[in-house]
Coordinates of C-alpha atoms in Angstrom, one line a residue:
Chain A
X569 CA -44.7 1.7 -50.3
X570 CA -43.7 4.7 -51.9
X571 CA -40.0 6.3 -52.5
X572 CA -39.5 8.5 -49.4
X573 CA -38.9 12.3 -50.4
X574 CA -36.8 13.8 -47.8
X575 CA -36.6 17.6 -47.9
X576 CA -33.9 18.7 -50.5
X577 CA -31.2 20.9 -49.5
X578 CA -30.6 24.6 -49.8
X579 CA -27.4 26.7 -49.9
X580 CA -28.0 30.2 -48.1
X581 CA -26.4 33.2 -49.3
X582 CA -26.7 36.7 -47.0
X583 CA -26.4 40.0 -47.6
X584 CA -24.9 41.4 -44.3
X585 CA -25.5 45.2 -45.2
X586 CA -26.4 47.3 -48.3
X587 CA -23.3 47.7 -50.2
X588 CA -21.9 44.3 -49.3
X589 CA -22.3 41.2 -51.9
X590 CA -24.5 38.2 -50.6
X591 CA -21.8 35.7 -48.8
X592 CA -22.1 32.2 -48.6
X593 CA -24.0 31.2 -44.8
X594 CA -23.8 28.1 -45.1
X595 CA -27.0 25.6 -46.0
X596 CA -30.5 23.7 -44.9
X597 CA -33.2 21.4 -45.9
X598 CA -36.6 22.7 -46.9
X599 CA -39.4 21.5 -48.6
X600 CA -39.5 24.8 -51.3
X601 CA -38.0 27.8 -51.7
X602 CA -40.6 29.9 -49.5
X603 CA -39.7 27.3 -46.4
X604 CA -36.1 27.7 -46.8
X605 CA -35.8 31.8 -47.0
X606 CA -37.8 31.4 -44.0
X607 CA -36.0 28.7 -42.9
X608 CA -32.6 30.7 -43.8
X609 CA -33.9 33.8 -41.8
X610 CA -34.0 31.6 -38.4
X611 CA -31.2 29.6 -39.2
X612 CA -28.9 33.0 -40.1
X613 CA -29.8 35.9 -39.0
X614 CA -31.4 35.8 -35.5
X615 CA -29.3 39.2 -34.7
X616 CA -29.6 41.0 -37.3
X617 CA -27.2 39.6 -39.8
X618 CA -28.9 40.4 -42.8
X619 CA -30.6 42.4 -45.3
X620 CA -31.3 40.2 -47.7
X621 CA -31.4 36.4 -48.5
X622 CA -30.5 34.3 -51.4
X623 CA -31.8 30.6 -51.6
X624 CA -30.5 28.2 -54.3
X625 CA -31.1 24.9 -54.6
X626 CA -27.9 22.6 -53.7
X627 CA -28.3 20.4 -57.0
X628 CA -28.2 23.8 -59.2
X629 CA -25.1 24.4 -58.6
X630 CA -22.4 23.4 -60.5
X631 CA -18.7 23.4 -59.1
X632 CA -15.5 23.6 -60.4
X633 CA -13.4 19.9 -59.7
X634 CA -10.5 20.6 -56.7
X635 CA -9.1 17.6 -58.6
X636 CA -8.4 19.6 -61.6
X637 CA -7.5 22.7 -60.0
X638 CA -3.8 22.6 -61.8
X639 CA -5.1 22.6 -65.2
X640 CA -8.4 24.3 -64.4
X641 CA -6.1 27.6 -63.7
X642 CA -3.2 27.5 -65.1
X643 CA -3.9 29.9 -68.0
X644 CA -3.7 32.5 -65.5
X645 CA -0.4 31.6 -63.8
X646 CA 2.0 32.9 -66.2
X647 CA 0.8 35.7 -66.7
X648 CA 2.5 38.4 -65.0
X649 CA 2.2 40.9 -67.2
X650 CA -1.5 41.4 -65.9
X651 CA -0.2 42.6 -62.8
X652 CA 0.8 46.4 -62.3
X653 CA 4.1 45.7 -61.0
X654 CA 5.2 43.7 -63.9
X655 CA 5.9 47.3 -65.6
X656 CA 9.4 48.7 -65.1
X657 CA 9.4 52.9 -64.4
X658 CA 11.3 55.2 -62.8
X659 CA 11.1 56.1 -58.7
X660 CA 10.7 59.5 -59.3
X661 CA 7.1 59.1 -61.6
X662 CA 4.5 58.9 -58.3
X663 CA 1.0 58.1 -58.1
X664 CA 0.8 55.1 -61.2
Chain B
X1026 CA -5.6 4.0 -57.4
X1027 CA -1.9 2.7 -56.8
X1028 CA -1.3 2.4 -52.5
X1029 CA 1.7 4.3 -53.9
X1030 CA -0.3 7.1 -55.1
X1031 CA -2.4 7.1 -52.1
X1032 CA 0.8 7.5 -50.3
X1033 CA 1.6 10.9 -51.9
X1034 CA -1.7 12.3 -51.8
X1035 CA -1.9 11.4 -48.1
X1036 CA 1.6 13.0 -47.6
X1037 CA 0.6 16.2 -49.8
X1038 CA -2.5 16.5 -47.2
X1039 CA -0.9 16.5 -44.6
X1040 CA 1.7 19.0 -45.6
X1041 CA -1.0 21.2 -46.6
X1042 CA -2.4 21.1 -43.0
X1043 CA 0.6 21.1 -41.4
X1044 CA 1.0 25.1 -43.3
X1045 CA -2.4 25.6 -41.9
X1046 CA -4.0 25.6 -45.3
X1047 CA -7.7 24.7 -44.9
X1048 CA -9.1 21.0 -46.3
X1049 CA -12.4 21.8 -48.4
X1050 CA -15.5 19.5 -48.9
X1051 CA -14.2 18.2 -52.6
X1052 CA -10.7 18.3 -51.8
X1053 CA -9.0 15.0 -51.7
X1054 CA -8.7 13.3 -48.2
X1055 CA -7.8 10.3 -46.1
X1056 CA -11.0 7.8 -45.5
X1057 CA -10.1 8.3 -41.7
X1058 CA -9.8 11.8 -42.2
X1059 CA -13.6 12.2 -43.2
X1060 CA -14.9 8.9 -40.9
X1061 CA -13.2 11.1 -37.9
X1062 CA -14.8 14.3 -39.0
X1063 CA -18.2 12.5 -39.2
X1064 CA -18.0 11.1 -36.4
X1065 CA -16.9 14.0 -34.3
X1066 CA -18.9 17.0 -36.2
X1067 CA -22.4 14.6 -35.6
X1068 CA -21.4 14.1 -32.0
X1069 CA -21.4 17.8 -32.0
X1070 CA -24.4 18.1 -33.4
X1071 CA -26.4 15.9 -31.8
X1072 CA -25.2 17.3 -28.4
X1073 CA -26.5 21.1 -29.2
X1074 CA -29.8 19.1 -30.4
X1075 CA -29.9 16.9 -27.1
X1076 CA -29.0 19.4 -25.2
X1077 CA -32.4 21.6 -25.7
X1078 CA -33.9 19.0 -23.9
X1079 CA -32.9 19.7 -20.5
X1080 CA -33.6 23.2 -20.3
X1081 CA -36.4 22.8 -22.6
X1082 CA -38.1 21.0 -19.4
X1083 CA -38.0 24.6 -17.5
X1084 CA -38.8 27.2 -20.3
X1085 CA -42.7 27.0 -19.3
X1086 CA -41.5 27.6 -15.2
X1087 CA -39.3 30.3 -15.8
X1088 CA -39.7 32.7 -13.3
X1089 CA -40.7 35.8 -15.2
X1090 CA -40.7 36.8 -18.7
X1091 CA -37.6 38.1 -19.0
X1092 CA -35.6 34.7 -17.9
X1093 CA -38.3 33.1 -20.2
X1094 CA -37.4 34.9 -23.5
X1095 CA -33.8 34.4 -22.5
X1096 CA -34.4 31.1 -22.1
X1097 CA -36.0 30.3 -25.2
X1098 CA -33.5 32.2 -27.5
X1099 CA -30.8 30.3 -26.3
X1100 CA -32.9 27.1 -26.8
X1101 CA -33.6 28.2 -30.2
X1102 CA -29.3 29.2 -30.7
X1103 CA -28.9 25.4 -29.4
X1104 CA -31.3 24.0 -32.5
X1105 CA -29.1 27.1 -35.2
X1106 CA -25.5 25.1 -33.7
X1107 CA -27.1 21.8 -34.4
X1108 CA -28.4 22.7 -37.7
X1109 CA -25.0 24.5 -38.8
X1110 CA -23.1 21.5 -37.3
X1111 CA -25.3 18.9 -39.3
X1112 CA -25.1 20.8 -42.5
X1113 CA -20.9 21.1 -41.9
X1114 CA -20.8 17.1 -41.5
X1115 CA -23.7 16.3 -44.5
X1116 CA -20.6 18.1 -47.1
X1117 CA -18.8 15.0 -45.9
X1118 CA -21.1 13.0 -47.7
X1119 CA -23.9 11.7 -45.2
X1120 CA -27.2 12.5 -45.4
X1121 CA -30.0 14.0 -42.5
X1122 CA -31.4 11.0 -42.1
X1123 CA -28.4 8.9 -42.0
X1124 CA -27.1 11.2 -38.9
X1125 CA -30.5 11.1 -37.3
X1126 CA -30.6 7.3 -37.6
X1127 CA -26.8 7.0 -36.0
X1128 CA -28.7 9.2 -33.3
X1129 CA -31.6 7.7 -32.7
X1130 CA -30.2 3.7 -32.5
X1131 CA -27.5 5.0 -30.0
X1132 CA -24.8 4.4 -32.7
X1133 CA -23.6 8.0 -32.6
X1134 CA -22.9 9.4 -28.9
X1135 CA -23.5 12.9 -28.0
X1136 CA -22.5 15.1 -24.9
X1137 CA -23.1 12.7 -21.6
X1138 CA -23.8 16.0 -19.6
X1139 CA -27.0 15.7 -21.3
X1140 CA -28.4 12.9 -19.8
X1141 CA -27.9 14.5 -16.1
X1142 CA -31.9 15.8 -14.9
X1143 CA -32.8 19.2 -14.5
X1144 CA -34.2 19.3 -11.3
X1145 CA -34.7 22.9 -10.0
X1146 CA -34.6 26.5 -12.0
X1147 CA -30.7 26.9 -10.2
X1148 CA -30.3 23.9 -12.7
X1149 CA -30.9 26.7 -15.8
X1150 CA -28.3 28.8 -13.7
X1151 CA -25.6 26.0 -13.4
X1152 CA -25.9 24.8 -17.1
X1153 CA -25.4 28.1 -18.9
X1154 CA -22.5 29.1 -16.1
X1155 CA -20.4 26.0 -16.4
X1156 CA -21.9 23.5 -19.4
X1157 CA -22.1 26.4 -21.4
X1158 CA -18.7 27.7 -20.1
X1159 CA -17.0 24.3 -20.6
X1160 CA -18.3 24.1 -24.1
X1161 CA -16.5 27.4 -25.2
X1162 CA -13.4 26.0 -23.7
X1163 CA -14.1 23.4 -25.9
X1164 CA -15.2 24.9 -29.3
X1165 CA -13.1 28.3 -29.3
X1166 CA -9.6 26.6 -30.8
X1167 CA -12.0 24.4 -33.1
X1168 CA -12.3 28.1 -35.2
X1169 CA -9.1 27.4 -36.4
X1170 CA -9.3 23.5 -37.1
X1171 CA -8.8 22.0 -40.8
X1172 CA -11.9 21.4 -42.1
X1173 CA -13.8 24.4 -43.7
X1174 CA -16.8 23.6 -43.0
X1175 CA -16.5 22.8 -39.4
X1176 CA -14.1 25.8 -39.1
X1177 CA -17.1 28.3 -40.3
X1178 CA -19.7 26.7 -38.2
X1179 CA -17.9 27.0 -35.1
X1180 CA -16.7 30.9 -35.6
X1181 CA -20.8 31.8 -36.0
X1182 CA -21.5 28.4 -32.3
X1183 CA -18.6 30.8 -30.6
X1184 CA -19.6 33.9 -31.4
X1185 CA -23.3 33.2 -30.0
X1186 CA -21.8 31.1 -27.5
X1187 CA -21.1 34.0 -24.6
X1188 CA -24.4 35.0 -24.3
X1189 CA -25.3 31.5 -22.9
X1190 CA -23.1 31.6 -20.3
X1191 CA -23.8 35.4 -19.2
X1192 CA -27.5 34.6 -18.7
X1193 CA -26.8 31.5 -16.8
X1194 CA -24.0 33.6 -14.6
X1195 CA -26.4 36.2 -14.2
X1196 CA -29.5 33.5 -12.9
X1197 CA -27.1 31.7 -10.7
X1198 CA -26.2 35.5 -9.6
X1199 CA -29.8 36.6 -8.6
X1200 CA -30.3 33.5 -7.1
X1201 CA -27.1 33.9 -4.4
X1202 CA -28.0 37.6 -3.7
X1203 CA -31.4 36.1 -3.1
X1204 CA -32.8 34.9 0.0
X1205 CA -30.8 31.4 2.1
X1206 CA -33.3 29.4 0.0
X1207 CA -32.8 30.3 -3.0
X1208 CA -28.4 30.5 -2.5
X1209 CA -29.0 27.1 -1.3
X1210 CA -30.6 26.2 -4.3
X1211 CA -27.7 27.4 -6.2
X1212 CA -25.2 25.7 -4.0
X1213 CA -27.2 22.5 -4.9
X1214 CA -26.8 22.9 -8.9
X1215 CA -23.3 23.3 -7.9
X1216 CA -23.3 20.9 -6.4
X1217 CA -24.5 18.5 -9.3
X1218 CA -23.1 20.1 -12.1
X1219 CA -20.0 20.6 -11.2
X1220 CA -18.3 17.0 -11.7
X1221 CA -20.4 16.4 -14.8
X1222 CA -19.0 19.7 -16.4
X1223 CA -15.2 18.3 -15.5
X1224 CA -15.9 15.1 -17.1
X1225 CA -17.6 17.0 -20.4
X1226 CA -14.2 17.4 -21.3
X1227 CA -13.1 14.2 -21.8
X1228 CA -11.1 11.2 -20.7
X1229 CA -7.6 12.1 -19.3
X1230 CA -5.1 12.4 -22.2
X1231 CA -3.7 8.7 -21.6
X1232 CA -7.0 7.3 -21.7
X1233 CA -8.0 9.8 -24.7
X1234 CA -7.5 7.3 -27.7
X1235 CA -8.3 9.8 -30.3
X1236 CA -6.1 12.6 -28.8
X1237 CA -2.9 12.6 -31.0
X1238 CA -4.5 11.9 -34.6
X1239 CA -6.6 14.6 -33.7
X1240 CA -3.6 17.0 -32.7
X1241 CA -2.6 16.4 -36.4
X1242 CA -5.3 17.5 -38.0
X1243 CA -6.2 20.9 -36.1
X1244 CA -9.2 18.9 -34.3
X1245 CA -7.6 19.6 -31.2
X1246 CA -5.2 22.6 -30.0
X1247 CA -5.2 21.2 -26.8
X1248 CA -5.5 18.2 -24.7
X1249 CA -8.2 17.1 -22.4
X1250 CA -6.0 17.7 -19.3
X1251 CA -5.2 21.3 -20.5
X1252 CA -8.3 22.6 -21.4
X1253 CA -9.8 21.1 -18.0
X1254 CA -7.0 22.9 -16.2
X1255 CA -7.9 25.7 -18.4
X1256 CA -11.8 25.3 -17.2
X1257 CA -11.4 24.9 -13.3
X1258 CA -8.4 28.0 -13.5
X1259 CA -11.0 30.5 -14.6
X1260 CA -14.1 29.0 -12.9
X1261 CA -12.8 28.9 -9.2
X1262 CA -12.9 33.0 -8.9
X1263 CA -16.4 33.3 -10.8
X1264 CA -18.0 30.8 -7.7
X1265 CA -16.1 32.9 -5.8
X1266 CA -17.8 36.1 -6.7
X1267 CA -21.1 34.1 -6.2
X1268 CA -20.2 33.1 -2.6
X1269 CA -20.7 29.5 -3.2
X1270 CA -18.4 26.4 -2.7
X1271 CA -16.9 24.0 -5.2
X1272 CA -17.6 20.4 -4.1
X1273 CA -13.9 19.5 -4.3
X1274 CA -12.1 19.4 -0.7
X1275 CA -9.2 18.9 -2.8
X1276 CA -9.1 22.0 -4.6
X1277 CA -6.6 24.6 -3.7
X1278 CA -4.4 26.9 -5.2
X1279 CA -1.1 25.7 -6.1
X1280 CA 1.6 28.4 -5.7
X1281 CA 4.2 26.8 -8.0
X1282 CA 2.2 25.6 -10.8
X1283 CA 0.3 28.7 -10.7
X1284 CA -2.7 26.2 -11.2
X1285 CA -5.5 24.5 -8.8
X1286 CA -5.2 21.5 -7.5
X1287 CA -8.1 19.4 -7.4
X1288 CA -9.6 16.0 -6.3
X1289 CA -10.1 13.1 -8.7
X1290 CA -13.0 12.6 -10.9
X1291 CA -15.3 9.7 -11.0
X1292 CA -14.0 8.1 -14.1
X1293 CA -16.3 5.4 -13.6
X1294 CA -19.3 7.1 -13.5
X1295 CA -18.6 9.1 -16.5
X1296 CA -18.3 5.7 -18.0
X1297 CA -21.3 4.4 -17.5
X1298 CA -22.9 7.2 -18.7
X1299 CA -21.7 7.6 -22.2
X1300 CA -22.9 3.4 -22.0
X1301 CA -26.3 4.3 -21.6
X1302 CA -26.7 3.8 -18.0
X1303 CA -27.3 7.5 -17.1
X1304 CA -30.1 8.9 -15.3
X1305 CA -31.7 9.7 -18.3
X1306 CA -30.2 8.2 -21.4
X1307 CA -33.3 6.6 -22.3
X1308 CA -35.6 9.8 -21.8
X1309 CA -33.6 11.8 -24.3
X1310 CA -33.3 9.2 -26.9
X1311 CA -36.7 8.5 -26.6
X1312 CA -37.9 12.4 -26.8
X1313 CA -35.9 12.6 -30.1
X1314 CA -37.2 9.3 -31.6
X1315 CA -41.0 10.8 -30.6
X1316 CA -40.5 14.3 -31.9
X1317 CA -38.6 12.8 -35.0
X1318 CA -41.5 10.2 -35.5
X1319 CA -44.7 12.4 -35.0
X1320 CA -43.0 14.8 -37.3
X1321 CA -42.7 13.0 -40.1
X1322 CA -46.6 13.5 -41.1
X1323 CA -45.8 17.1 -41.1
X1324 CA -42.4 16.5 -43.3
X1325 CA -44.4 14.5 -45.8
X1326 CA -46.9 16.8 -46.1
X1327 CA -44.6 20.0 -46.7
X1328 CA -42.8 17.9 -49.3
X1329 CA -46.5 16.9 -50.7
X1330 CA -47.4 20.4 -50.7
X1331 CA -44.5 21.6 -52.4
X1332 CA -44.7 18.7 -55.3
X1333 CA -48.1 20.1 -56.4
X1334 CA -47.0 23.7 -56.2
X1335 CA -44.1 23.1 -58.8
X1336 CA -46.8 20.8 -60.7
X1337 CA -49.1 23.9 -60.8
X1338 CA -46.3 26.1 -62.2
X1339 CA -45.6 24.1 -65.1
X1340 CA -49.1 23.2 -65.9
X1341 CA -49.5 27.2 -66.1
X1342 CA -46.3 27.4 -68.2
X1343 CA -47.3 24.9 -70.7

């Protein structure tokens, strides 16, 4: 008998309305692309959710490890001085 | 790792969800934690999937086009739940075919409403007024619960959720304003509906064994006994409106709690139910097993098809 191929999985990014990124929907199985943005389109936007559809195959994906988060990020933690407020001047300067 | 590490990642998850901070697919969690989520995000799932079945039977007898397009797209919402539902529960790290299997061998339960016949069109009405009704009960405080996943899932089930109860109010409606037959009709799925929908909402909460791990973890806002409470409160005045009669001699208004009263529920046949001995446990299990089995030539072929399309690709690109 052969290795069973199950249909791989999908993640489904939608565009709710010109002007607006593509979001993360949420995901499916599908045999190839064409089935899954088809797929997606039942799946997602039965009312009229979107304009346009992204499919991307789960396993492309690479993620960043939760488990690592502290180092991962901490570059960016002390470093306030990125931040508008950070900058000391006086009440009566408006509009900056 | 140490049990004394374990120990302080279990206590750092559960601060994190007491501060309502959400728990993510990757994030670090409890084993029970993700066994319970399985367990109760499949059950979910394979109720919406289940639960086409019994109005499936009537899409082809609907009485005009209108109720049959109705009809059919909240079939077709009832497949989108079970598909978003499935995907939530497969970032736990179970796959399709593991969840249908669980299904399928009557390891995994699902909604026990289900397995109650359809046995008239007032049946369509009945199920989308109070099945559908107690479901929302049920699902609206899971928006908020712990697990990302689930959490998204059920804010897109809710939101398409009301429409399945309008266009059952509205059959059961027509039906009462309609001639003595067809009220009687709607009495009748009143009738049979009624005690099932109760029970849909579970065991009483000292009989619920699940109910205060649960609570913890944002599964549950509220208990079984509060959300039934919660059911029967706003469902007395809508079978009002209709004109038709609760089977409950019990049930009256209670001045004091501000509540209803009501009569108790059959315990025991809800019971036997969820154990298989429904009236038709073995007809739904058996038209999933079917569709699932004469499918597969149609899966393997897709995936066939596919293969020799990405072959085809990188013969041209070589």
């Amino acid at each position: 008998m052969t290795e069973k191929k199950n249909w791989p999985l999908w993640e489904i990014f939608v565009r709710s309305k010109n002007g607006l990124e593509h979001r993360h929907f949420g995901s499916l199985h599908a045999a190839d692309a064409e089935m899954a943005m088809e797929n997606a389109r039942d799946v997602y936007t039965r009312r009229n959710e979107g304009v346009s559809i992204w499919v991307v195959e789960s396993k492309h994906i690479t993620a960043s490890n939760p488990e690592e988060n502290g180092e991962f990020f901490e570059p960016a933690a002390d470093k306030v001085y990125r931040h508008p407020t950070f900058y000391e001047l006086p009440d009566e300067l408006k509009h900056m | 790792m140490s049990e004394k590490e374990i120990k302080n990642l279990e206590q750092i998850f559960e601060a994190k969800i007491a501060r309502d901070e959400k728990i993510e697919p990757k994030d670090w969690m409890p084993e029970k934690y993700r066994q319970t989520h399985i367990r109760q995000i499949s059950q979910h799932a394979h109720s919406e999937i289940v639960g086409m079945l019994p109005e499936g039977n009537w899409i082809t007898r609907a009485p005009s086009l209108r109720r049959k397009v109705a009809l059919l797209a909240k079939v077709q919402d009832e497949a989108g739940h079970g598909l978003y539902l499935y995907s939530a529960c497969e970032t736990l790290g179970i796959s399709r075919d593991e969840l249908y299997e669980q299904l399928h061998s009557g390891k995994a339960k699902y909604s026990s409403i289900f397995n109650y016949p359809t046995l008239t069109w007032a049946d369509m009405g009945a199920i989308g007024w109070l099945v559908d009704g107690a479901a929302i009960i049920n699902q609206v405080p899971l928006c908020n619960t712990s697990f990302g996943p689930y959490a998204r899932a059920m804010v897109r089930v809710c939101k398409e959720e009301s429409f399945h109860q309008r266009q059952g109010y509205e059959i059961m409606l027509t039906l009462c304003n309609g001639t003595p037959e067809q009220k009687e009709m709607a009495q009748d799925a009143l009738n049979r509906w009624w005690w099932p929908s109760l029970m849909m909402l579970g065991p009483t909460d000292d009989e619920s064994v699940h109910t205060a791990q649960s609570m913890k973890w944002k599964l549950k806002r509220k208990t079984n006994d509060e959300l039934r409470q919660q059911f029967i409160d706003q469902t007395v005045p809508q079978a009002d409106i209709l004109g038709i009669t609760i089977p409950d001699p019990d049930l009256k208004w209670n001045e004091e709690t501000g509540h209803y009263d009501f009569g108790p529920i059959d315990w025991d046949e809800f019971w036997q139910v969820v154990k298989g001995h429904g009236p038709c446990n073995k007809e739904r299990i058996s038209a999933r097993v079917n569709a699932w089995n004469n499918g597969e030539w149609v899966r393997d072929a897709a995936m066939a098809y596919a293969e020799k399309q990405e072959a085809k690709k990188v013969e041209k690109a070589s």
